[in-house]
Coordinates of N, CA and C in Angstrom, one line a residue:
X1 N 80.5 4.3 -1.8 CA 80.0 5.7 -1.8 C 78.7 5.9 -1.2
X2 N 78.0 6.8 -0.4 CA 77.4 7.1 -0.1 C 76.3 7.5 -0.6
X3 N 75.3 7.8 -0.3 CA 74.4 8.4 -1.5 C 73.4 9.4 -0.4
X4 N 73.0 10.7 -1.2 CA 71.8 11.5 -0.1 C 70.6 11.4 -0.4
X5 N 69.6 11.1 0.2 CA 68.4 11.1 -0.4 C 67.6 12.7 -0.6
X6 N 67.3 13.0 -1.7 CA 66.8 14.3 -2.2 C 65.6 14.4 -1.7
X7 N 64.7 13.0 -1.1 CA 63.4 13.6 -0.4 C 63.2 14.0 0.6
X8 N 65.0 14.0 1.5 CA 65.1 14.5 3.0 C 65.0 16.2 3.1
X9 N 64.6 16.6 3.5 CA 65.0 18.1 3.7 C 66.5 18.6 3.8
X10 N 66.4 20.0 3.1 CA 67.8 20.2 3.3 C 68.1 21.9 3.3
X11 N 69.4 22.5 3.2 CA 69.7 24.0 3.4 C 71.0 24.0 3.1
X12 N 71.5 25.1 2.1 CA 72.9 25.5 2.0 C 72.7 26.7 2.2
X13 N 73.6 27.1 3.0 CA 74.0 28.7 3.3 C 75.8 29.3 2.3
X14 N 75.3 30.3 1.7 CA 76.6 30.4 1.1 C 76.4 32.4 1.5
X15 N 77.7 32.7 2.2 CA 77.6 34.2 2.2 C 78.5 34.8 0.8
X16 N 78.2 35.8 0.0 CA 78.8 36.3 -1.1 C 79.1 37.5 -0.5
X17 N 80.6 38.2 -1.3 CA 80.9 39.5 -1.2 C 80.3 40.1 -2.2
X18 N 79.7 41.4 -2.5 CA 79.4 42.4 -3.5 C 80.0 42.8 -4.3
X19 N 80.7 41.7 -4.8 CA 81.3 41.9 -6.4 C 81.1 41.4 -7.8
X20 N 81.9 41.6 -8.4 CA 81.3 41.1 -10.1 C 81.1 39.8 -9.8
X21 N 81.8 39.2 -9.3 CA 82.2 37.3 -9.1 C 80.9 36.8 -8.3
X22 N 80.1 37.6 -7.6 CA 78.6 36.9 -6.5 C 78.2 36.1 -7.7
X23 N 77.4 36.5 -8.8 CA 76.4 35.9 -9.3 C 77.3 34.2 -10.3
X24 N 78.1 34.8 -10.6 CA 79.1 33.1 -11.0 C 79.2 32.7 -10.0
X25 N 80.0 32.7 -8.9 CA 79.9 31.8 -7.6 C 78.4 30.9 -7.1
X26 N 77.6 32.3 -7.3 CA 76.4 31.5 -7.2 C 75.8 30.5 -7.7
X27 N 75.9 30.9 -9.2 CA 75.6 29.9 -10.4 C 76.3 28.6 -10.5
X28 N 77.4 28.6 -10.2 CA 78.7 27.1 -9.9 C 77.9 26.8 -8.8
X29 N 78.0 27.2 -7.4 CA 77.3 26.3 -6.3 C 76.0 26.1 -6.3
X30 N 74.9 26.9 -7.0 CA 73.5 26.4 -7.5 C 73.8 24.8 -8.6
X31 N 74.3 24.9 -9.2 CA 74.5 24.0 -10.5 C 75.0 23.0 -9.6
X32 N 76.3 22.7 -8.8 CA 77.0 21.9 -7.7 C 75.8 21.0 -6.7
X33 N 74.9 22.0 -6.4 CA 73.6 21.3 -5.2 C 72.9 20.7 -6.1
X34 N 72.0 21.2 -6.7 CA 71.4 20.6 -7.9 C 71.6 19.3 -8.3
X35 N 72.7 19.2 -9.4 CA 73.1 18.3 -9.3 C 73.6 16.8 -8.5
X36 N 74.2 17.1 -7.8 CA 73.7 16.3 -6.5 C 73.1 15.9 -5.8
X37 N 71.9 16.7 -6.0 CA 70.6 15.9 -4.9 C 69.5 15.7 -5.8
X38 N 69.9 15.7 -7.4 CA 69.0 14.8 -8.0 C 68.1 16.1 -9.1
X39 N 68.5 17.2 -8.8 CA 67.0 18.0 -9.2 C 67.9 19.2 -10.2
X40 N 68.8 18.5 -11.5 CA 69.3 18.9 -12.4 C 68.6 20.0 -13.4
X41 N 67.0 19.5 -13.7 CA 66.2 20.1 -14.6 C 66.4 21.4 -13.9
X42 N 66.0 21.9 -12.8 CA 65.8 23.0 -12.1 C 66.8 24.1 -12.7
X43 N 68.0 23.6 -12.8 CA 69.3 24.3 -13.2 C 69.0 25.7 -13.9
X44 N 68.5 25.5 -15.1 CA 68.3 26.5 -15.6 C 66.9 27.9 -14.9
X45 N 66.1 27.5 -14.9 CA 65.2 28.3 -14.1 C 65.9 29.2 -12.5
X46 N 66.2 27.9 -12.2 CA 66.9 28.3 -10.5 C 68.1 29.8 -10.9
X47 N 69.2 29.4 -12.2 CA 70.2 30.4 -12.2 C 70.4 31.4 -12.7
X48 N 68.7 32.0 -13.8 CA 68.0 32.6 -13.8 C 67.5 33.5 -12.3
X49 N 66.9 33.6 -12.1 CA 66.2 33.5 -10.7 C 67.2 34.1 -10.0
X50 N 68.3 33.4 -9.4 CA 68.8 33.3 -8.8 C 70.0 34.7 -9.1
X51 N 70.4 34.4 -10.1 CA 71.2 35.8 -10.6 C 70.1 37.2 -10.6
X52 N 69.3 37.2 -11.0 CA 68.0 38.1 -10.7 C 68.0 38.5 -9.5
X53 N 68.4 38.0 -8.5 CA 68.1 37.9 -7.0 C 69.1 38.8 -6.4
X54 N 70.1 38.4 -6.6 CA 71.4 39.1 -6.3 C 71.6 40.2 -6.9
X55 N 71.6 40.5 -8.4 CA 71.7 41.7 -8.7 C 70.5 42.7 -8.2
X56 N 69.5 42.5 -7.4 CA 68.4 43.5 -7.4 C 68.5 43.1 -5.8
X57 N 69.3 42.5 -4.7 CA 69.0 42.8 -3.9 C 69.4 43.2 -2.6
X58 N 68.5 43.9 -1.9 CA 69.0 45.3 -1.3 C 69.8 44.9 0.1
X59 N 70.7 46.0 0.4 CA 71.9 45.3 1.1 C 72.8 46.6 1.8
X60 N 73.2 46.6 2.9 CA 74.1 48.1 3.2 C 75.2 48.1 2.4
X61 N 75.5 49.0 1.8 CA 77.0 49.0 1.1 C 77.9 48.1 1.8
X62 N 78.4 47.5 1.4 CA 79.8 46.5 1.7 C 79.6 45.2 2.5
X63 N 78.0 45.2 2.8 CA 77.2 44.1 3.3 C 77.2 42.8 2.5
X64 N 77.8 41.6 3.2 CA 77.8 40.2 2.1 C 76.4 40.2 1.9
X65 N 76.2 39.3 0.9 CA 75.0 38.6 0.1 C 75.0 37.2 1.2
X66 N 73.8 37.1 1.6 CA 73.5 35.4 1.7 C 72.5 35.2 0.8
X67 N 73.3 33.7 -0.2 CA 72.3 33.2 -1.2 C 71.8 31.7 0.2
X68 N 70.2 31.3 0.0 CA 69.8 29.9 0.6 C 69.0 29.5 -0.3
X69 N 70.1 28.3 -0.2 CA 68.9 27.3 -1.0 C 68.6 25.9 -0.2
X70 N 67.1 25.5 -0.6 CA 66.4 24.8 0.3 C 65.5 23.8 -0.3
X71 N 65.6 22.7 -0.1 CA 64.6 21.7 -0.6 C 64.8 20.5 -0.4
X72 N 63.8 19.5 -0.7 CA 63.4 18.0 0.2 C 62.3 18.1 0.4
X73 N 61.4 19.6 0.0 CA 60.6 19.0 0.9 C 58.9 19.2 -0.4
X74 N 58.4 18.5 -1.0 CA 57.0 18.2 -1.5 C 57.7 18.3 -2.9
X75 N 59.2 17.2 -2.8 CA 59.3 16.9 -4.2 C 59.7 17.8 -5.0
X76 N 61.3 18.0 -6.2 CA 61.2 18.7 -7.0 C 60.6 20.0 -7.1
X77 N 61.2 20.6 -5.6 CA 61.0 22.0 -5.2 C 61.9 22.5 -5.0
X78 N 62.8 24.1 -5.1 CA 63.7 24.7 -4.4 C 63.4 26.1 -4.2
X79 N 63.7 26.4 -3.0 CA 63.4 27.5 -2.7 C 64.7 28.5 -2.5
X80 N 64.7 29.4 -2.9 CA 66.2 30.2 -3.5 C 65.8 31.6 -2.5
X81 N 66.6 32.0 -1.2 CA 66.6 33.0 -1.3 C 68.1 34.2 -1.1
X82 N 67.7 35.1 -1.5 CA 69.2 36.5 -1.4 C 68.5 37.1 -0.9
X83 N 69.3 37.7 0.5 CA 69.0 38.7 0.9 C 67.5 39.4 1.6
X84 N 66.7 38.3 1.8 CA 65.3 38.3 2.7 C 64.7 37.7 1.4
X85 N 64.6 37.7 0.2 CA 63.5 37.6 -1.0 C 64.0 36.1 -1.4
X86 N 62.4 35.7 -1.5 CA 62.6 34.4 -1.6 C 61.5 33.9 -2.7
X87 N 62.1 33.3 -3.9 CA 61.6 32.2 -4.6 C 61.7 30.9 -4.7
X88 N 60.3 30.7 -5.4 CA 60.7 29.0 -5.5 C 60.7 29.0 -6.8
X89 N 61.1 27.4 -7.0 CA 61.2 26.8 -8.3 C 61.1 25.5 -8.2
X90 N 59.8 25.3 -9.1 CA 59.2 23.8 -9.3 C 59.6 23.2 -10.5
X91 N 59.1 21.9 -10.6 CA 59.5 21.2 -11.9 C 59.2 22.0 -12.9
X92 N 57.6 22.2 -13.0 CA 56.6 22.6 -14.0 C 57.1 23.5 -14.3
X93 N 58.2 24.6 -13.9 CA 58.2 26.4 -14.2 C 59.6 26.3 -14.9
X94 N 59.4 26.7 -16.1 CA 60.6 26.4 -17.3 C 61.0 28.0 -17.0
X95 N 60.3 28.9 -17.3 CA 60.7 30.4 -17.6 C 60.0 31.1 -16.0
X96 N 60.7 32.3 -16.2 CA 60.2 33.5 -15.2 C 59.4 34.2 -15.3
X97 N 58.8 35.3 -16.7 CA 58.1 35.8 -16.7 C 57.9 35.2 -18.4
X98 N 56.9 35.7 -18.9 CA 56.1 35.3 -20.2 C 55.7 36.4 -20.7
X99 N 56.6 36.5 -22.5 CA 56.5 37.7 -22.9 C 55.3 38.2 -23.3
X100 N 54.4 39.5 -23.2 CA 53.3 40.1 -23.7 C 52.9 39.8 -25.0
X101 N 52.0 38.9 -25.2 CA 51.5 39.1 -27.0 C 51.3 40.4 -27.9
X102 N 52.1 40.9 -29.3 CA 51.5 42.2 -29.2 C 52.6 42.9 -28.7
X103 N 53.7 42.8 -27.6 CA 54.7 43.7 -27.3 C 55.9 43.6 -28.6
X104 N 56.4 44.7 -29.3 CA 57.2 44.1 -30.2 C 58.7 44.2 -28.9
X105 N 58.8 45.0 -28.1 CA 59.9 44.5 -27.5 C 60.0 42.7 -27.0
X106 N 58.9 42.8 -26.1 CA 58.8 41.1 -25.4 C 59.3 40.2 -26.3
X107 N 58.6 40.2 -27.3 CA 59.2 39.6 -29.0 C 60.6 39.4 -29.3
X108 N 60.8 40.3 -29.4 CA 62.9 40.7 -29.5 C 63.7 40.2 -28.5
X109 N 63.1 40.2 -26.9 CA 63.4 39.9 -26.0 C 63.7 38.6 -25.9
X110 N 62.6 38.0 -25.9 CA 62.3 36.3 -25.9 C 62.7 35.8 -26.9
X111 N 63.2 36.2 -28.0 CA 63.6 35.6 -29.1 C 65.5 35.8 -29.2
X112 N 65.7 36.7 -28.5 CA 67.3 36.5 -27.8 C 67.4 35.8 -26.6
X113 N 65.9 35.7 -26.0 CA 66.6 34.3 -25.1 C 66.7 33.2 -25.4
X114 N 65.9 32.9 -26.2 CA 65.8 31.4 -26.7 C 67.2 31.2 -27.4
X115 N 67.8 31.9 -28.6 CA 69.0 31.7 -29.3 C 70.0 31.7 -28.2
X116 N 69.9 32.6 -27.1 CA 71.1 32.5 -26.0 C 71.2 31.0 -25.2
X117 N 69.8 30.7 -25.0 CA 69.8 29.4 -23.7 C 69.9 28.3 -24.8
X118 N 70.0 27.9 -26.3 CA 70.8 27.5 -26.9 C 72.2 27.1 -26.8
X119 N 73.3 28.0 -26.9 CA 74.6 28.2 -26.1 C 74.4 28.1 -24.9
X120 N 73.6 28.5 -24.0 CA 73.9 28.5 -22.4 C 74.7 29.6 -21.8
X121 N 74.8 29.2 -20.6 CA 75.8 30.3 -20.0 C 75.4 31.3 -19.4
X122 N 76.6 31.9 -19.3 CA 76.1 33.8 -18.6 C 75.0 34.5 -19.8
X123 N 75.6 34.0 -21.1 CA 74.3 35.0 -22.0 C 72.9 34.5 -21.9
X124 N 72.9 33.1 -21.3 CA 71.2 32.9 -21.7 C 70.6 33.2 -20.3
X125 N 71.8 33.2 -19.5 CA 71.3 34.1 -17.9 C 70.9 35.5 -18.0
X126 N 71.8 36.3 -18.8 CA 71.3 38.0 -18.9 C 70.4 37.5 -20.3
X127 N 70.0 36.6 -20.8 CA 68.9 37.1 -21.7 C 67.4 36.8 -21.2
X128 N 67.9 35.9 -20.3 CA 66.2 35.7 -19.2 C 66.2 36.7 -18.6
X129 N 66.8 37.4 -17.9 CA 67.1 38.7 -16.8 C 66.7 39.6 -17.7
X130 N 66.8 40.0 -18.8 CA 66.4 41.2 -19.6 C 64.9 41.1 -20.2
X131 N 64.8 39.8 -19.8 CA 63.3 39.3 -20.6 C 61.9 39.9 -19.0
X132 N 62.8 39.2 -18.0 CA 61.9 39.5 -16.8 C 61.8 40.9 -16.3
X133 N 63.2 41.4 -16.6 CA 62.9 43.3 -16.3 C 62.3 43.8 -17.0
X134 N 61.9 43.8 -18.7 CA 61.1 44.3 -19.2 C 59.9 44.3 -19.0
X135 N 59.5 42.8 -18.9 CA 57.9 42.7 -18.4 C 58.1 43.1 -16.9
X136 N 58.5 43.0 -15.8 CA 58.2 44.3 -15.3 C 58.5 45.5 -14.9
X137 N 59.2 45.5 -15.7 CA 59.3 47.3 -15.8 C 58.0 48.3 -16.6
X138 N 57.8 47.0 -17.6 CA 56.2 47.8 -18.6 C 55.2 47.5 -18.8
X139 N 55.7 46.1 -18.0 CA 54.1 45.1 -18.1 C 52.7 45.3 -16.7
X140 N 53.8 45.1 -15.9 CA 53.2 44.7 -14.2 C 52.6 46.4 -13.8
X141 N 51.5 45.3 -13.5 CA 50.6 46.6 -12.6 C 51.2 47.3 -11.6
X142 N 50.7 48.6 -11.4 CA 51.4 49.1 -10.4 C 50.4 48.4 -8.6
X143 N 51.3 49.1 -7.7 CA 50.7 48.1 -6.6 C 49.5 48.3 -6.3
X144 N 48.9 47.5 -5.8 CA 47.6 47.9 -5.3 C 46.7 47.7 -6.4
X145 N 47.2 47.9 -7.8 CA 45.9 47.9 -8.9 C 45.7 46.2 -8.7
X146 N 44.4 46.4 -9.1 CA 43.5 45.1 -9.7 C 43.3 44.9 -11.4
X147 N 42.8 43.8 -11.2 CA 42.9 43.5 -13.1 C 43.3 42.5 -13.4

């Protein structure tokens, strides 16, 4: 058997259709790369993220999704993009956004994601996604402000 080395650089291109099924398809071939090139921990953050990505991103009606994912390169890095918007994800970054001290929503929020990413799955994916829309939908400055 062969083996890949994960500190080569690399790229998958996957085009999605605009349906219910994009973000599972994504999540199975996110989980599929990952795992194979060594950078398993990522998993969870990346399909987070990554489902985040696709449901919020902008596209002509009936226009496929391209998800890319990318990495090899400065170590336990992946860089995830849908549709022009692009994140990364490093070892260090367990969560997406960090709930507000003091918010009694953030609170309720983060405390159904934690019991969800227990189970796993699609719920602990829409319970990070619900955690990141609220902070910013009520948290994040508007543009341009400072602070």
């Amino acid at each position: 058997m062969v083996t890949v080395s994960a500190s080569r650089p690399w790229t998958y291109t996957l085009e999605l259709p605009r349906d219910p099924s994009a973000q599972a398809v994504a999540r199975a071939v996110l989980r599929a790369v990952l795992s194979e090139r060594g950078m398993a921990e990522l998993t969870g953050a990346a399909e987070t993220l990554t489902a985040e990505l696709i449901a919020t991103a902008p596209a002509p009606a009936g226009a496929p999704l391209r998800l890319r994912l990318r990495g090899g390169e400065g170590g336990g890095r992946l860089q995830v993009s849908v549709g022009g918007h692009i994140t990364e994800v490093a070892e260090e970054h367990g969560r997406t956004a960090v709930p507000l001290a003091g918010c009694r929503e953030c609170a309720a929020l983060d405390a159904a994601r934690r019991e969800a990413e227990v189970h796993g799955g699609d719920k602990a994916v829409d319970a990070a996604i619900a955690v990141r829309r609220h902070f910013r939908m009520t948290h994040r400055l508007p543009e341009g402000a400072t602070g």
